[in-house]
CSV table of N, CA and C in Angstrom, one decimal:
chain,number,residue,atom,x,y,z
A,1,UNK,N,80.6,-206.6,19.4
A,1,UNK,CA,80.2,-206.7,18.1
A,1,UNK,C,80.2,-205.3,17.4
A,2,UNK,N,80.7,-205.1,16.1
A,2,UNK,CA,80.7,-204.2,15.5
A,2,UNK,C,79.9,-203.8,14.9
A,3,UNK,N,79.0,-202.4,14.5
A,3,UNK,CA,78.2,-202.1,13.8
A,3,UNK,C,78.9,-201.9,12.3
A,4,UNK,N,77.6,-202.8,11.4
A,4,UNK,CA,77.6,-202.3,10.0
A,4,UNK,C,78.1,-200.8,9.6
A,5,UNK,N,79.2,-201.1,8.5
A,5,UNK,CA,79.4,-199.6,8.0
A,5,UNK,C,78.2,-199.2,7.4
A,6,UNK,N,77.7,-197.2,7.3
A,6,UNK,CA,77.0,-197.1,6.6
A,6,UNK,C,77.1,-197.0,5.0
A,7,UNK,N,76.3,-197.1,4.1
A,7,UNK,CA,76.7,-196.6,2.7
A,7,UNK,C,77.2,-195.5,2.6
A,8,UNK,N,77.9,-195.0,1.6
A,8,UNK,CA,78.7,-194.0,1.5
A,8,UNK,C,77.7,-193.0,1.2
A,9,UNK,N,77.5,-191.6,1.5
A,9,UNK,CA,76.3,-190.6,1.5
A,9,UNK,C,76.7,-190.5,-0.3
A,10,UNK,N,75.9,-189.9,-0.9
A,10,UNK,CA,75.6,-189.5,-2.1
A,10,UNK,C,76.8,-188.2,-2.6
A,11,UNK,N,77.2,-187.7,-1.5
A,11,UNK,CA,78.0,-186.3,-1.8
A,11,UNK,C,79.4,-186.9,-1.7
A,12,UNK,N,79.4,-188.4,-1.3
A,12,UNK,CA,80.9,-188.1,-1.3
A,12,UNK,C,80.9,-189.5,-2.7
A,13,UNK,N,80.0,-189.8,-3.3
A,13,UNK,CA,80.1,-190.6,-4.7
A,13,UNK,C,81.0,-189.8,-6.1
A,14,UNK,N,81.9,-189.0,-5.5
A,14,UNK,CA,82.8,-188.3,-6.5
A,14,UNK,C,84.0,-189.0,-6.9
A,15,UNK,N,85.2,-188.6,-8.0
A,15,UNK,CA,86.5,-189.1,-8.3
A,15,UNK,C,87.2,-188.6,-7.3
A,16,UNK,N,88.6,-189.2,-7.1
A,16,UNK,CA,88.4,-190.4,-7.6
A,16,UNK,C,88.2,-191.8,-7.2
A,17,UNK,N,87.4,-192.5,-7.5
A,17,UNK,CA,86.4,-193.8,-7.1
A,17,UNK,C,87.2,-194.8,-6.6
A,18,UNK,N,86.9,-195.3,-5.2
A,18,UNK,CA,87.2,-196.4,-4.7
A,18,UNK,C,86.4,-197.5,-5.0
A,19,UNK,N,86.5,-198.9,-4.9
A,19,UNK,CA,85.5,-199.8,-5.4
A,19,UNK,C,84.4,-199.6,-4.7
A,20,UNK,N,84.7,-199.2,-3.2
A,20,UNK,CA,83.4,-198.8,-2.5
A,20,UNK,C,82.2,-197.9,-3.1
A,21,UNK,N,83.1,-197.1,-3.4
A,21,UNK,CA,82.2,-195.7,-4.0
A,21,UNK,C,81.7,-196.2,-5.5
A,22,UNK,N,82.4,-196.6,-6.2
A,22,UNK,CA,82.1,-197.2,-7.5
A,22,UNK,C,81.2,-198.0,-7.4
A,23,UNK,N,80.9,-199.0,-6.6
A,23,UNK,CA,80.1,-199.7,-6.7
A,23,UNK,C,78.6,-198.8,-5.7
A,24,UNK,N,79.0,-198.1,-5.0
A,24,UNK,CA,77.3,-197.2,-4.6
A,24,UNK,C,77.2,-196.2,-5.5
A,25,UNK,N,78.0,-195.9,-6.4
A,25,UNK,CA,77.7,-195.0,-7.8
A,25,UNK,C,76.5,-195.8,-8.7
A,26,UNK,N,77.1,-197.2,-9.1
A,26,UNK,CA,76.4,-197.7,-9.7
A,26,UNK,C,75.0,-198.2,-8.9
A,27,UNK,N,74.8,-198.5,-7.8
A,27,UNK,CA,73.4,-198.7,-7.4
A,27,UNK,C,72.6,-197.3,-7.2
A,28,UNK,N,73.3,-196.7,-6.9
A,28,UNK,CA,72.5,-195.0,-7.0
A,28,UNK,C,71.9,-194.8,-8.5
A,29,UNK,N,72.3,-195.3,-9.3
A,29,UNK,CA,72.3,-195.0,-10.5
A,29,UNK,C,70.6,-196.0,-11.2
A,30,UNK,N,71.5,-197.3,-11.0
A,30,UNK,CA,70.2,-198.6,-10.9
A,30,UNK,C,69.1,-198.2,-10.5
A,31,UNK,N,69.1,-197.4,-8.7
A,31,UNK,CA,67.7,-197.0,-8.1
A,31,UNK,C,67.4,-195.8,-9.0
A,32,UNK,N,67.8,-194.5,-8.9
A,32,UNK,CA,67.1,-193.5,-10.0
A,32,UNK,C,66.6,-194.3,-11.5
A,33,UNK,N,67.2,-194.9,-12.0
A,33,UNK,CA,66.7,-195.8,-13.5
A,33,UNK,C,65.2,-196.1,-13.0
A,34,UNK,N,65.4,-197.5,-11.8
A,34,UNK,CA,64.6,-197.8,-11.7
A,34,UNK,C,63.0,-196.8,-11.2
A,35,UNK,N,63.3,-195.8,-11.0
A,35,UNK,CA,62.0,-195.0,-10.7
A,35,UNK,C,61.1,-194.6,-11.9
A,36,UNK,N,61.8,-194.2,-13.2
A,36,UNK,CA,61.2,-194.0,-14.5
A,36,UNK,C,61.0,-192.6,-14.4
A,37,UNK,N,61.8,-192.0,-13.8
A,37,UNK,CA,61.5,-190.3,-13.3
A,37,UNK,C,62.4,-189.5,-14.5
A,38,UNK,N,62.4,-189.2,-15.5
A,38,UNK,CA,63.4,-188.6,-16.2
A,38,UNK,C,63.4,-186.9,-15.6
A,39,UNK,N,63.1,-186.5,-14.9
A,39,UNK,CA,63.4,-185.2,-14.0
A,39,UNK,C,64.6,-185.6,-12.7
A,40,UNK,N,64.1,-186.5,-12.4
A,40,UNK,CA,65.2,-187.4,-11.2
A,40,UNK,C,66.4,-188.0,-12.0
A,41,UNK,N,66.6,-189.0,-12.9
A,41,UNK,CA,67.0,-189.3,-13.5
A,41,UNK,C,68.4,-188.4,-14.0
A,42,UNK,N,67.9,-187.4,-14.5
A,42,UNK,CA,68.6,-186.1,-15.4
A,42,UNK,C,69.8,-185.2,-14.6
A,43,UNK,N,69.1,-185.0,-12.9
A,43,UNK,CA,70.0,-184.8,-12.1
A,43,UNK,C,71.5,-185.2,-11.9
A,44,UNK,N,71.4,-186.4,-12.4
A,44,UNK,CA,73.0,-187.0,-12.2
A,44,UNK,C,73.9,-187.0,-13.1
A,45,UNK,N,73.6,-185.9,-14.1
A,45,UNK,CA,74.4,-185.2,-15.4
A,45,UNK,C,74.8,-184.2,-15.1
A,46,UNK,N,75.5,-183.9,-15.8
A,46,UNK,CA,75.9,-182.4,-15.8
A,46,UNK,C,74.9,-181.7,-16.9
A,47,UNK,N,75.2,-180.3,-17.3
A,47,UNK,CA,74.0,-179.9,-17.8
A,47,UNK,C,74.3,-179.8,-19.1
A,48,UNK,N,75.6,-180.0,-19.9
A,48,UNK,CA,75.9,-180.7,-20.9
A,48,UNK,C,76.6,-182.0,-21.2
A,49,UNK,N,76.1,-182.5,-20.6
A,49,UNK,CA,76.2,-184.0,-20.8
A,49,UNK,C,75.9,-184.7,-21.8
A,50,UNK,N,77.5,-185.5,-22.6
A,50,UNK,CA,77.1,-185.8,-23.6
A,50,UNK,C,76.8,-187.8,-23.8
A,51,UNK,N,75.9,-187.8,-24.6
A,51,UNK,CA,75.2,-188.9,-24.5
A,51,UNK,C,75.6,-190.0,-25.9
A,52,UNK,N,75.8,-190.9,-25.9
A,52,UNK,CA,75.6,-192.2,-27.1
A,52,UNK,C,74.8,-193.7,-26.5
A,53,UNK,N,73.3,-193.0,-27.0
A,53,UNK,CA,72.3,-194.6,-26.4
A,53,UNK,C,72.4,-195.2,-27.8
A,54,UNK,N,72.9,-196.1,-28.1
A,54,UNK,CA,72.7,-197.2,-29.0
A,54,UNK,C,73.5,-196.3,-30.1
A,55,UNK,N,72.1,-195.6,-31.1
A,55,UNK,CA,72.6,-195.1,-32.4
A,55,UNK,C,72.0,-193.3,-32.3
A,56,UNK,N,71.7,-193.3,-31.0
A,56,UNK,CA,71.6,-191.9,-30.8
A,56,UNK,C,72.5,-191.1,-29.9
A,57,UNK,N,73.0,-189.8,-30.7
A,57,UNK,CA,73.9,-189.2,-29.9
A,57,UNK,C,72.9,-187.5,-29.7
A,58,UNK,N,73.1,-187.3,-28.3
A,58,UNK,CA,72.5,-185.9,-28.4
A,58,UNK,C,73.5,-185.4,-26.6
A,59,UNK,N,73.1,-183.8,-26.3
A,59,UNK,CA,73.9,-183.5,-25.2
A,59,UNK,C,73.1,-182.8,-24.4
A,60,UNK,N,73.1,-182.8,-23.0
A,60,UNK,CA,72.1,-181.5,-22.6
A,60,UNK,C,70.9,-182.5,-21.6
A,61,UNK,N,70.9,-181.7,-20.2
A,61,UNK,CA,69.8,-182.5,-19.3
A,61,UNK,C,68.6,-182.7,-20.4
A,62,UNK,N,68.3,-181.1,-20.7
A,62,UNK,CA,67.0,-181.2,-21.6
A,62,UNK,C,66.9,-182.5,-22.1
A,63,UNK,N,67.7,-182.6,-23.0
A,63,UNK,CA,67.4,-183.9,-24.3
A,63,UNK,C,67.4,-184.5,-23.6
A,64,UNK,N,68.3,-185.0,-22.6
A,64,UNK,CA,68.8,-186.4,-22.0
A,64,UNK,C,66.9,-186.5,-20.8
A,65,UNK,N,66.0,-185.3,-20.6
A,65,UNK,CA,64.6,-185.7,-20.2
A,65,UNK,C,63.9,-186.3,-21.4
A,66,UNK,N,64.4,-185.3,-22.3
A,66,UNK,CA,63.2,-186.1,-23.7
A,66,UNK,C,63.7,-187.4,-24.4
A,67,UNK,N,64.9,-187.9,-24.2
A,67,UNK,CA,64.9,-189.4,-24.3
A,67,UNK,C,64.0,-190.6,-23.4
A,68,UNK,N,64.5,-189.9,-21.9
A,68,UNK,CA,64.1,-190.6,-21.1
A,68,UNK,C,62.5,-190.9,-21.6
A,69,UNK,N,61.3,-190.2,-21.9
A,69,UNK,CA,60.1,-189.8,-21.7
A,69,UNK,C,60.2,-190.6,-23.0
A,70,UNK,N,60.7,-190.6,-23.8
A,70,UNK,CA,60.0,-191.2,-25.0
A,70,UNK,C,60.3,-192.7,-24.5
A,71,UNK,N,61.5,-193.0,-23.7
A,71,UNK,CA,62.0,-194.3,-23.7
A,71,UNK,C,61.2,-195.1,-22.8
A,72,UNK,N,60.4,-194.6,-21.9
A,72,UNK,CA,59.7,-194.7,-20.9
A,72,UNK,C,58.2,-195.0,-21.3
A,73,UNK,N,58.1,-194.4,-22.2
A,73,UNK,CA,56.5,-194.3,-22.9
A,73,UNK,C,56.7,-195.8,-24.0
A,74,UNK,N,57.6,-195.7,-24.2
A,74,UNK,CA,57.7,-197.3,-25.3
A,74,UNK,C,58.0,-198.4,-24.2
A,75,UNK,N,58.7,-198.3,-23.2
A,75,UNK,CA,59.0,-199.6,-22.6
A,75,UNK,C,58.5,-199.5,-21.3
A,76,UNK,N,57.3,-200.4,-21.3
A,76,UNK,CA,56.8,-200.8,-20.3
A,76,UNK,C,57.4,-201.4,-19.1
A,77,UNK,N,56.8,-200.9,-17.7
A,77,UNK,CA,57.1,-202.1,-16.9
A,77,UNK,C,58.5,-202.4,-16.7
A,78,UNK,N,59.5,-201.2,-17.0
A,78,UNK,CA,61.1,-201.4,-17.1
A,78,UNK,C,61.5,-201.7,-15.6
A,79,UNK,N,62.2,-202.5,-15.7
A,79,UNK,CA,63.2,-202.9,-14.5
A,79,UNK,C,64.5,-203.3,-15.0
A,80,UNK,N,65.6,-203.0,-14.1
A,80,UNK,CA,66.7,-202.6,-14.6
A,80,UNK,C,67.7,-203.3,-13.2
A,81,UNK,N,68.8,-203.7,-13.4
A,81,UNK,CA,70.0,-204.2,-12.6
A,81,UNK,C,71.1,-203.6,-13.2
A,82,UNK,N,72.0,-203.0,-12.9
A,82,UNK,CA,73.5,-202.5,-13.0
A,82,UNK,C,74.2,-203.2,-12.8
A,83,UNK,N,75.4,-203.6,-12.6
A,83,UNK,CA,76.9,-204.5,-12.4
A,83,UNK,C,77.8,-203.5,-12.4
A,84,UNK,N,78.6,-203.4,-11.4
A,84,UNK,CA,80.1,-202.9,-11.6
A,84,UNK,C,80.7,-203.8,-12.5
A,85,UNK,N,81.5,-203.2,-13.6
A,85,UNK,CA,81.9,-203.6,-14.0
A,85,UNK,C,83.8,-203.4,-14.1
A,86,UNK,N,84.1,-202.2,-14.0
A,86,UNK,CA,85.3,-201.5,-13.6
A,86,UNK,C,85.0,-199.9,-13.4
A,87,UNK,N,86.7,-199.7,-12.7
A,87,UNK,CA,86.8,-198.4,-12.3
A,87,UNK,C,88.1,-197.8,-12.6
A,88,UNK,N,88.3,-196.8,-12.8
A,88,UNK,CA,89.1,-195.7,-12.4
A,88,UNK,C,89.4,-194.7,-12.2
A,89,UNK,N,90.1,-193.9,-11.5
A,89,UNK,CA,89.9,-192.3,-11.5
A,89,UNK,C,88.4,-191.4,-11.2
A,90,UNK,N,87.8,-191.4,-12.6
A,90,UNK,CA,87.3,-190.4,-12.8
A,90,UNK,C,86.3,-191.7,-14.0
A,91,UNK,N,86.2,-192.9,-14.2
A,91,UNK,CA,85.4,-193.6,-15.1
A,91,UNK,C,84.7,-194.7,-14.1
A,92,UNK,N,83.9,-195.0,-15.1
A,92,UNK,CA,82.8,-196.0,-14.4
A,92,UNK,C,82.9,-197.4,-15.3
A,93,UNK,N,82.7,-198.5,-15.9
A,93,UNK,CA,82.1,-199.4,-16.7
A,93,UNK,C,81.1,-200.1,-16.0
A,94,UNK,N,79.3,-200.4,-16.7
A,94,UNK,CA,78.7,-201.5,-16.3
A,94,UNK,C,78.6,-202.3,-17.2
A,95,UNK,N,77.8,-203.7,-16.7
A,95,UNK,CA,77.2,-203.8,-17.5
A,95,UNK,C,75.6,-204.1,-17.3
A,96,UNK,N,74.8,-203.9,-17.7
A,96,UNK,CA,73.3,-204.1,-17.3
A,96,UNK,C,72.1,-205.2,-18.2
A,97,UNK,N,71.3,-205.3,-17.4
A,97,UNK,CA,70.2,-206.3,-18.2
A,97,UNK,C,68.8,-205.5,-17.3
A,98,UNK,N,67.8,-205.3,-18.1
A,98,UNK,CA,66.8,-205.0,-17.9
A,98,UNK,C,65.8,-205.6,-19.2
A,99,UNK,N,64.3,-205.7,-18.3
A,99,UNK,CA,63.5,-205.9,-18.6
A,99,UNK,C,62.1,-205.0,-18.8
A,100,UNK,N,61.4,-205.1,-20.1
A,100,UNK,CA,60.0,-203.9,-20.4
A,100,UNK,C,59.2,-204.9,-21.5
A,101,UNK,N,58.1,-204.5,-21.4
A,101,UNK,CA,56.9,-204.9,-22.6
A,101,UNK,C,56.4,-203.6,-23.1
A,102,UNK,N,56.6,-204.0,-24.6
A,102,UNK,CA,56.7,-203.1,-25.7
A,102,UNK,C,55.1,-202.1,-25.6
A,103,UNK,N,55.1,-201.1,-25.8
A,103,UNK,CA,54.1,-200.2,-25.8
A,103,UNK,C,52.7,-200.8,-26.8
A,104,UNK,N,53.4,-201.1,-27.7
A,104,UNK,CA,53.4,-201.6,-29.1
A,104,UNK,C,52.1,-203.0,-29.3
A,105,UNK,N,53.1,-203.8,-28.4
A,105,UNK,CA,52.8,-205.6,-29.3
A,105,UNK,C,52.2,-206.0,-28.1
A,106,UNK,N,53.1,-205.6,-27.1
A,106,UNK,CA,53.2,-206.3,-25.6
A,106,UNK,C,53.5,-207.2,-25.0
A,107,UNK,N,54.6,-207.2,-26.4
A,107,UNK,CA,55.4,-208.3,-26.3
A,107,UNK,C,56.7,-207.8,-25.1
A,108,UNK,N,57.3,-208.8,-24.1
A,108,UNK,CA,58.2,-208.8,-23.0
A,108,UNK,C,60.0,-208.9,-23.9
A,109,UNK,N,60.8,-208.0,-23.8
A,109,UNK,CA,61.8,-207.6,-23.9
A,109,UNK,C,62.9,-208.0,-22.6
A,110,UNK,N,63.9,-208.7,-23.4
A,110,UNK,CA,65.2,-208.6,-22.3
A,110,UNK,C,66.4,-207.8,-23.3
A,111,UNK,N,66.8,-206.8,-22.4
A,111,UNK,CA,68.3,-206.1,-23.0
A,111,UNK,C,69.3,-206.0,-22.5
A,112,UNK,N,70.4,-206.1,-23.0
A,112,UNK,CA,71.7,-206.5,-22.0
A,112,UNK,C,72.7,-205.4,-22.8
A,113,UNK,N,73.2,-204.9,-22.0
A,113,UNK,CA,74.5,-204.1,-22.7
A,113,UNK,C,75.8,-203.5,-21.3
A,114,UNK,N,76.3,-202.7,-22.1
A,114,UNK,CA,77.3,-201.6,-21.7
A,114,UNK,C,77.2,-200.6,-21.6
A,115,UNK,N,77.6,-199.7,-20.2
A,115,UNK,CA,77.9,-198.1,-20.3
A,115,UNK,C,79.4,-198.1,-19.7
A,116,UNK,N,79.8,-196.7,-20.8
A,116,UNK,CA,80.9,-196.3,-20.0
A,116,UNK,C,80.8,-194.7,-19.5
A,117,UNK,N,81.1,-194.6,-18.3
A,117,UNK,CA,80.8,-193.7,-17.7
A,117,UNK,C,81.7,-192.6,-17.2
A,118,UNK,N,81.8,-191.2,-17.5
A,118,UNK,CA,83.1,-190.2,-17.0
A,118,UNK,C,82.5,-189.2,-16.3
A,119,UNK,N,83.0,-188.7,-15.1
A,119,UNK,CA,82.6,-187.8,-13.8
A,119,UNK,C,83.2,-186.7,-14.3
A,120,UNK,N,82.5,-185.5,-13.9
A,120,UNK,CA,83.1,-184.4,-13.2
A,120,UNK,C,83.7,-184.4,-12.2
A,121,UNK,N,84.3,-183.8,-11.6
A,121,UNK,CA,85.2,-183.2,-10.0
A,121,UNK,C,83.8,-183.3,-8.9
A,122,UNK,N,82.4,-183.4,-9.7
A,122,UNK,CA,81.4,-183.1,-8.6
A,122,UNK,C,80.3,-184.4,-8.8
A,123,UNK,N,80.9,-185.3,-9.2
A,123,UNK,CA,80.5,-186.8,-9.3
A,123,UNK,C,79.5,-186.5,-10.4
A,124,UNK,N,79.1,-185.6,-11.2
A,124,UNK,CA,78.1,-185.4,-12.3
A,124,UNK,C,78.6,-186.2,-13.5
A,125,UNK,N,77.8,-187.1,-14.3
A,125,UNK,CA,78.1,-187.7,-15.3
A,125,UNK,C,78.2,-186.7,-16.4
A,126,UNK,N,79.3,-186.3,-17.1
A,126,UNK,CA,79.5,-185.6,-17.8
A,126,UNK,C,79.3,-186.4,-19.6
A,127,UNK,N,79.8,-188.0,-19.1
A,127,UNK,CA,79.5,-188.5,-20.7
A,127,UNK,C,79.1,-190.1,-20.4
A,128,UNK,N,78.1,-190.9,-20.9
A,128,UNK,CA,77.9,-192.1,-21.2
A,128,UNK,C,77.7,-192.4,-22.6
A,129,UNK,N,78.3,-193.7,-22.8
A,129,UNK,CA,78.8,-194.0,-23.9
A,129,UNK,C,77.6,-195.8,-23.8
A,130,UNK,N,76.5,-196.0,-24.5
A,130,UNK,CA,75.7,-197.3,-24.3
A,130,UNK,C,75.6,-197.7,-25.1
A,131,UNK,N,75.9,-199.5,-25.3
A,131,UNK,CA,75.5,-200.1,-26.4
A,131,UNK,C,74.5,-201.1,-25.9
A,132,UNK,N,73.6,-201.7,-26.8
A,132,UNK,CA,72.7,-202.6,-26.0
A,132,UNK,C,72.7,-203.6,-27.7
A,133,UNK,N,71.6,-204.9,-26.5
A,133,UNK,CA,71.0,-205.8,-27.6
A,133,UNK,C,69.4,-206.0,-26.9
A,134,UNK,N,68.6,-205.9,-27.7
A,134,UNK,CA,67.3,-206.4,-27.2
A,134,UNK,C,66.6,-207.6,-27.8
A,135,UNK,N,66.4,-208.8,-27.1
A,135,UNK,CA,65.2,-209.8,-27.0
A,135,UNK,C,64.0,-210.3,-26.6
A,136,UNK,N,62.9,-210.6,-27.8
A,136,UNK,CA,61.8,-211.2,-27.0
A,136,UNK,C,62.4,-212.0,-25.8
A,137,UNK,N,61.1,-212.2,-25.0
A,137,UNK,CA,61.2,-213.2,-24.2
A,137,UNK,C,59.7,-213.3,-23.4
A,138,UNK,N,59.4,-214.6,-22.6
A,138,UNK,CA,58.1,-214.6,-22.4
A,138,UNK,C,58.2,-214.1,-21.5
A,139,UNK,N,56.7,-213.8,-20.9
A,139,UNK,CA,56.4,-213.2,-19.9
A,139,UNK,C,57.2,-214.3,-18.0
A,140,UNK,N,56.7,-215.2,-18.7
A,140,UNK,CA,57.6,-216.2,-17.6
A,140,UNK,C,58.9,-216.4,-17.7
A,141,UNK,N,59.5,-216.0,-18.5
A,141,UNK,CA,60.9,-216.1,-18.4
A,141,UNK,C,61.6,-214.5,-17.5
A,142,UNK,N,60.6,-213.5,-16.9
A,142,UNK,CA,60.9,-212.5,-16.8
A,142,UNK,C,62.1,-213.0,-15.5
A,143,UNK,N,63.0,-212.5,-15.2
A,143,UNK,CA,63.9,-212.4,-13.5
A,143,UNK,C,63.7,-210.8,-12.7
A,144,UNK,N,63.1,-209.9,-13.4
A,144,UNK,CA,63.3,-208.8,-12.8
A,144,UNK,C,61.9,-208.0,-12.8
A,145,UNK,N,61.2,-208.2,-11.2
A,145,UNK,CA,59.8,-207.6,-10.9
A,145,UNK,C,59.9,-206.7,-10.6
């Protein structure tokens, strides 16, 4: 009987991307999200990293902490899933759906979108490019604890 391969270590998640590596790029990615750490989070940029969340464009770990922190302070209770979506080279595509309750109302949100994603030579995300949609939804309709 053969032993399970292991995951591919973190150091070698660089270009250019095999589906293997592409697809443990993107759960590496999913688990950091999911922690709500924007210090953790921020590591997997380069240090000018350039950014487009929705209708905001800014570059730089810094900002890319001070989005996180505000995005985190508004959306409650986030949980997040990734998808490979494609690969090449030195690019990523997902697409994602996550769930949060609003800071706000407390009202339960679902959002579904896109990132496209471009490496450095040292697997650092140098640019994501994100579009989303967000909807109510009930607390029972949630899929993601």
């Amino acid at each position: 009987m053969t032993q399970p391969k292991p995951p591919p270590s973190p150091s070698s998640l660089r270009p250019p991307f095999t589906e293997e590596t592409a697809r443990a790029k993107v759960k590496a990615a999913e688990d950091a999200w999911n922690t709500r750490d924007p210090e953790r989070v921020a590591l997997a940029y380069t240090e000018d990293s350039a950014w487009r969340n929705r209708t905001e464009f800014f570059q730089g770990r810094e900002a890319i902490k001070a989005f996180l922190r505000r995005k985190w302070a508004r959306e409650l209770d986030y949980k997040l899933m990734k998808e490979l979506w494609c690969y090449t080279g030195n690019r990523i595509s997902v697409r994602f759906e996550y769930e949060w309750r609003d800071a706000d109302t407390g009202q339960w949100m679902r959002t579904h979108g896109n990132e496209h994603w471009e490496f450095d030579d040292n697997g650092l995300m140098r640019r994501r490019d994100m579009s989303a949609n967000d909807y109510p939804i009930a607390e029972t309709e949630r899929r993601y604890r």
